[in-house]
Short mmCIF file of C-alpha atoms in Angstrom, two decimals:
data_model
loop_
_atom_site.label_atom_id
_atom_site.label_comp_id
_atom_site.label_asym_id
_atom_site.label_seq_id
_atom_site.Cartn_x
_atom_site.Cartn_y
_atom_site.Cartn_z
CA UNK A 1 119.75 190.80 368.33
CA UNK A 2 123.66 191.38 369.62
CA UNK A 3 126.28 189.79 367.92
CA UNK A 4 126.64 186.77 371.33
CA UNK A 5 123.24 186.04 370.35
CA UNK A 6 123.15 185.27 367.17
CA UNK A 7 126.36 183.42 366.91
CA UNK A 8 125.22 181.10 369.59
CA UNK A 9 121.43 181.49 367.78
CA UNK A 10 123.45 179.43 364.55
CA UNK A 11 125.29 177.19 367.12
CA UNK A 12 122.12 176.43 368.20
CA UNK A 13 120.45 175.05 364.80
CA UNK A 14 124.24 173.70 363.90
CA UNK A 15 124.96 170.62 366.85
CA UNK A 16 120.54 170.02 366.26
CA UNK A 17 121.32 169.23 362.78
CA UNK A 18 124.60 168.43 362.71
CA UNK A 19 124.52 165.84 366.39
CA UNK A 20 127.84 165.75 366.17
CA UNK A 21 127.21 162.77 369.41
CA UNK A 22 125.34 160.00 366.16
CA UNK A 23 129.27 159.34 364.85
CA UNK A 24 130.10 158.38 368.03
CA UNK A 25 129.54 154.58 367.13
CA UNK A 26 130.81 154.51 363.96
CA UNK A 27 133.97 156.73 365.11
CA UNK A 28 134.31 153.58 367.91
CA UNK A 29 134.09 151.41 365.20
CA UNK A 30 137.07 152.74 362.93
CA UNK A 31 139.21 153.65 365.31
CA UNK A 32 138.46 150.92 367.09
CA UNK A 33 142.34 149.34 366.34
CA UNK A 34 144.16 152.71 367.04
CA UNK A 35 146.34 153.94 370.08
CA UNK A 36 145.12 156.98 372.04
CA UNK A 37 147.26 159.27 369.93
CA UNK A 38 145.97 158.04 366.60
CA UNK A 39 142.25 158.37 368.13
CA UNK A 40 142.88 161.99 368.98
CA UNK A 41 144.05 163.19 365.65
CA UNK A 42 141.51 161.93 363.98
CA UNK A 43 139.15 163.52 365.96
CA UNK A 44 141.58 166.57 364.88
CA UNK A 45 140.89 165.81 361.28
CA UNK A 46 137.20 165.43 361.62
CA UNK A 47 136.30 168.18 363.28
CA UNK A 48 139.47 170.57 360.47
CA UNK A 49 136.96 168.89 358.04
CA UNK A 50 133.78 169.96 359.38
CA UNK A 51 135.10 173.95 360.02
CA UNK A 52 136.43 173.47 356.36
CA UNK A 53 133.08 171.96 354.89
CA UNK A 54 131.41 174.88 356.95
CA UNK A 55 133.46 177.33 355.43
CA UNK A 56 133.81 176.91 351.77
CA UNK A 57 129.47 176.68 351.83
CA UNK A 58 129.35 179.94 353.93
CA UNK A 59 131.28 181.48 351.09
CA UNK A 60 130.05 180.20 348.13
CA UNK A 61 126.21 179.05 349.10
CA UNK A 62 124.76 182.31 347.07
CA UNK A 63 127.49 181.70 344.04
CA UNK A 64 126.06 178.06 343.33
CA UNK A 65 122.83 179.56 343.87
CA UNK A 66 122.92 182.04 341.57
CA UNK A 67 124.68 179.95 338.51
CA UNK A 68 121.90 177.21 339.51
CA UNK A 69 119.42 179.96 339.16
CA UNK A 70 117.75 179.01 342.55
CA UNK A 71 116.11 181.69 344.71
CA UNK A 72 116.72 182.07 348.09
CA UNK A 73 113.13 181.76 348.73
CA UNK A 74 113.05 177.61 347.13
CA UNK A 75 116.47 176.55 348.56
CA UNK A 76 115.04 177.62 351.58
CA UNK A 77 111.71 175.52 351.01
CA UNK A 78 113.50 172.77 349.81
CA UNK A 79 116.24 172.81 352.55
CA UNK A 80 113.61 173.45 355.29
CA UNK A 81 111.86 169.95 353.75
CA UNK A 82 114.85 168.04 353.43
CA UNK A 83 115.30 169.20 357.05
CA UNK A 84 111.99 167.90 358.00
CA UNK A 85 112.14 164.06 356.41
CA UNK A 86 115.55 163.94 358.59
CA UNK A 87 113.75 164.97 361.15
CA UNK A 88 110.94 163.21 360.58
CA UNK A 89 112.88 159.37 360.38
CA UNK A 90 115.21 160.39 364.03
CA UNK A 91 112.01 160.43 365.47
CA UNK A 92 110.41 157.15 364.33
CA UNK A 93 113.49 155.59 364.72
CA UNK A 94 115.97 157.11 365.96
CA UNK A 95 118.43 157.40 362.92
CA UNK A 96 119.25 159.54 360.15
CA UNK A 97 118.91 158.50 357.02
CA UNK A 98 121.07 161.27 355.56
CA UNK A 99 123.72 159.37 357.77
CA UNK A 100 124.57 156.08 356.55
CA UNK A 101 124.87 153.71 358.97
CA UNK A 102 128.48 152.39 358.26
CA UNK A 103 129.35 149.71 361.61
CA UNK A 104 129.94 146.74 361.53
CA UNK A 105 126.59 144.24 359.12
CA UNK A 106 125.61 140.91 359.95
CA UNK A 107 125.56 137.96 358.51
CA UNK A 108 121.29 137.98 358.37
CA UNK A 109 121.36 135.23 361.19
CA UNK A 110 121.55 137.66 364.27
CA UNK A 111 124.73 137.76 364.56
CA UNK A 112 127.61 140.69 363.44
CA UNK A 113 129.81 139.33 361.50
CA UNK A 114 133.70 138.80 361.96
CA UNK A 115 135.67 142.03 362.73
CA UNK A 116 138.55 142.56 360.63
CA UNK A 117 141.21 144.00 361.91
CA UNK A 118 142.65 146.13 359.15
CA UNK A 119 144.46 149.13 360.75
CA UNK A 120 142.46 152.05 358.52
CA UNK A 121 144.03 155.79 356.91
CA UNK A 122 143.33 157.53 359.74
CA UNK A 123 143.13 161.18 356.84
CA UNK A 124 140.92 158.54 354.84
CA UNK A 125 138.28 157.91 357.83
CA UNK A 126 138.33 161.18 359.55
CA UNK A 127 136.94 163.43 355.44
CA UNK A 128 134.70 160.71 355.18
CA UNK A 129 133.06 158.76 356.28
CA UNK A 130 133.16 160.20 359.49
CA UNK A 131 133.02 164.29 358.81
CA UNK A 132 131.72 163.44 355.55
CA UNK A 133 128.66 162.65 356.19
CA UNK A 134 128.32 161.44 359.52
CA UNK A 135 128.59 165.01 360.60
CA UNK A 136 128.70 166.84 357.24
CA UNK A 137 124.62 165.08 355.88
CA UNK A 138 123.21 166.90 352.62
CA UNK A 139 120.86 168.78 356.29
CA UNK A 140 123.89 170.31 357.32
CA UNK A 141 125.10 171.27 354.03
CA UNK A 142 121.80 172.82 353.03
CA UNK A 143 121.57 174.29 356.62
CA UNK A 144 124.68 176.56 356.43
CA UNK A 145 123.84 177.27 352.52
CA UNK A 146 120.25 178.87 353.52
CA UNK A 147 121.41 180.44 356.20
CA UNK A 148 125.21 182.40 353.88
CA UNK A 149 121.86 182.69 351.45
CA UNK A 150 120.09 184.58 354.43
CA UNK A 151 122.97 187.64 355.66
CA UNK A 152 123.66 190.39 353.19
CA UNK A 153 127.40 191.15 354.81
CA UNK A 154 130.17 189.84 355.75
CA UNK A 155 129.93 190.36 358.89
CA UNK A 156 126.88 187.33 358.67
CA UNK A 157 129.32 185.20 356.88
CA UNK A 158 131.76 185.23 359.58
CA UNK A 159 129.01 184.52 362.55
CA UNK A 160 128.35 181.87 360.28
CA UNK A 161 132.43 180.89 360.52
CA UNK A 162 132.77 181.10 363.60
CA UNK A 163 129.48 179.04 364.55
CA UNK A 164 131.43 176.48 362.49
CA UNK A 165 134.07 177.19 364.56
CA UNK A 166 132.50 176.13 367.97
CA UNK A 167 130.35 173.53 366.12
CA UNK A 168 133.30 172.08 364.92
CA UNK A 169 135.58 172.17 368.25
CA UNK A 170 132.09 170.33 370.40
CA UNK A 171 132.98 168.18 366.86
CA UNK A 172 136.37 167.53 368.43
CA UNK A 173 135.68 167.14 372.51
CA UNK A 174 132.71 164.23 371.48
CA UNK A 175 135.20 162.73 369.91
CA UNK A 176 137.36 162.36 372.42
CA UNK A 177 135.07 161.39 374.43
CA UNK A 178 133.69 159.26 372.66
CA UNK A 179 134.29 156.02 375.07
CA UNK A 180 132.79 157.79 377.72
CA UNK A 181 129.86 159.34 376.83
CA UNK A 182 128.62 155.86 374.98
CA UNK A 183 129.32 154.08 378.27
CA UNK A 184 127.57 155.98 380.38
CA UNK A 185 123.89 157.09 377.41
CA UNK A 186 124.50 153.15 376.54
CA UNK A 187 122.09 152.73 372.58
CA UNK A 188 119.32 153.15 374.99
CA UNK A 189 120.97 157.26 376.04
CA UNK A 190 121.76 158.06 372.49
CA UNK A 191 118.66 157.00 370.53
CA UNK A 192 116.66 159.19 373.10
CA UNK A 193 118.57 161.79 372.85
CA UNK A 194 119.12 161.88 368.96
CA UNK A 195 114.99 161.33 369.41
CA UNK A 196 115.23 164.76 371.40
CA UNK A 197 117.33 166.04 368.67
CA UNK A 198 114.34 164.67 365.82
CA UNK A 199 112.42 166.98 367.77
CA UNK A 200 114.16 169.79 368.18
CA UNK A 201 115.01 169.17 364.72
CA UNK A 202 111.77 169.20 363.15
CA UNK A 203 111.44 173.16 364.88
CA UNK A 204 114.58 173.62 363.42
CA UNK A 205 113.30 173.29 359.93
CA UNK A 206 109.40 174.73 360.01
CA UNK A 207 111.41 178.18 360.96
CA UNK A 208 113.71 177.68 357.81
CA UNK A 209 110.48 176.67 355.28
CA UNK A 210 108.21 179.71 357.29
CA UNK A 211 110.57 182.08 355.68
CA UNK A 212 111.27 180.73 352.61
CA UNK A 213 107.12 180.32 352.34
CA UNK A 214 107.95 184.87 352.94
CA UNK A 215 110.10 185.04 350.39
CA UNK A 216 108.80 183.45 347.78
CA UNK A 217 105.11 185.31 348.49
CA UNK A 218 105.49 188.44 350.29
CA UNK A 219 101.74 188.69 351.19
CA UNK A 220 101.38 186.03 353.21
CA UNK A 221 104.44 188.19 355.48
CA UNK A 222 101.24 190.54 355.92
#
């Protein structure tokens, strides 16, 4: 497999799991009092935080597993099960329960509570909750560690880092176009897209689990 093909494969896996579009409603909610320039700044900091998170877990994933005494196969199976559960929740309700719903709640009467015009601290909301956990949730972090633990050279780690850079750029562009995307797709369109992502994510989860089982039980590969 060529380097370009490997990067594309990892990027697609990351996009299906991370799904930057799932953060659009919260981004619009938190930045509704911000200017266009401030929104662009939040999008930049969010994308940068996503990339830094991917890099940290890419290069520390193996060390983390060794310190905890967890085998790569066991982590793949456990991470695959987590990813599969996330996929099931996305397909059943269109939501990702590993990424909390932090939009404006209602008061129990079905009517939204009146929004408080609070000026957000841009750096704070960019890192938490937009970058973590809305874009890079537990499933995304687990997947980064799984891919990092499956490579045996710095070249492989650099490929994951390159894929992370592409995903971060896509996240940035998605947040910049949040108004247009939400207006074009609407709530129904976003829900349908989330379910499609869930189906693809389930397939990715199965592949991760199978790879983990083969690592734990080599005779299965025979």
